[in-house]
Amino acid sequence: MPKTDVTTAPFAYDGLDRVIHEKARLGLLTSLMAHPKGLAFADLKQLCGLTDGNLSRHLQVLQEAGLVDVIKGYEGNRPHTTCRLTKSGRRRFLDYLAVLEQLVRDAAKAAGKHEGAPGRLGVQTI
């Protein structure tokens, strides 16, 4: 998909990756970013408030996109799954966050042009 020309469409935000932007996957990537060595499936499940099935499906999407590695093995006689960001996943997530930060700055700047008492981030509340 071609990039949008920033001069003609400054609010297109092409860098907001739909794979990352989904709420549960955003939470998963944030959790994994905070734990570079990875997290156990059960820990991710708890941190992100997901069911086993939801977590499995979101991890599958992230794995297919090359953002995470899912390592299956055993601890003693029990199955153990560890998940961690790939190097390219970490880079893509940081790029995504940079675009998201720009979006927040643009929204706050646009809200500042209007009269009234600003709320959080300088955004006017009604």
PDB file of C-alpha atoms in Angstrom, residues 13 15-17 20 26 33 90-106:
ATOM      1  CA  TYR A  13      -1.212   8.520  10.070  1.00  0.00           C
ATOM      2  CA  GLY A  15       2.177   4.401  10.581  1.00  0.00           C
ATOM      3  CA  LEU A  16      -0.769   3.341  12.753  1.00  0.00           C
ATOM      4  CA  ASP A  17      -0.361  -0.345  12.003  1.00  0.00           C
ATOM      5  CA  ILE A  20      -0.697  -3.399  16.466  1.00  0.00           C
ATOM      6  CA  LEU A  26      -1.449  -3.157  21.955  1.00  0.00           C
ATOM      7  CA  MET A  33       8.236  -4.435  25.615  1.00  0.00           C
ATOM      8  CA  ARG A  90      10.381  -4.107  18.848  1.00  0.00           C
ATOM      9  CA  ARG A  91      11.336  -1.717  16.019  1.00  0.00           C
ATOM     10  CA  ARG A  92       7.835  -1.756  14.502  1.00  0.00           C
ATOM     11  CA  PHE A  93       6.283  -1.121  17.904  1.00  0.00           C
ATOM     12  CA  LEU A  94       8.599   1.824  18.578  1.00  0.00           C
ATOM     13  CA  ASP A  95       7.794   3.235  15.118  1.00  0.00           C
ATOM     14  CA  TYR A  96       4.093   2.802  15.869  1.00  0.00           C
ATOM     15  CA  LEU A  97       4.476   4.627  19.195  1.00  0.00           C
ATOM     16  CA  ALA A  98       6.213   7.542  17.450  1.00  0.00           C
ATOM     17  CA  VAL A  99       3.236   7.933  15.103  1.00  0.00           C
ATOM     18  CA  LEU A 100       0.825   7.657  18.022  1.00  0.00           C
ATOM     19  CA  GLU A 101       2.743  10.375  19.891  1.00  0.00           C
ATOM     20  CA  GLN A 102       2.499  12.619  16.817  1.00  0.00           C
ATOM     21  CA  LEU A 103      -1.244  11.994  16.667  1.00  0.00           C
ATOM     22  CA  VAL A 104      -1.614  13.055  20.314  1.00  0.00           C
ATOM     23  CA  ARG A 105       0.469  16.208  19.705  1.00  0.00           C
ATOM     24  CA  ASP A 106      -1.615  17.071  16.630  1.00  0.00           C
TER      25      ASP A 106
END
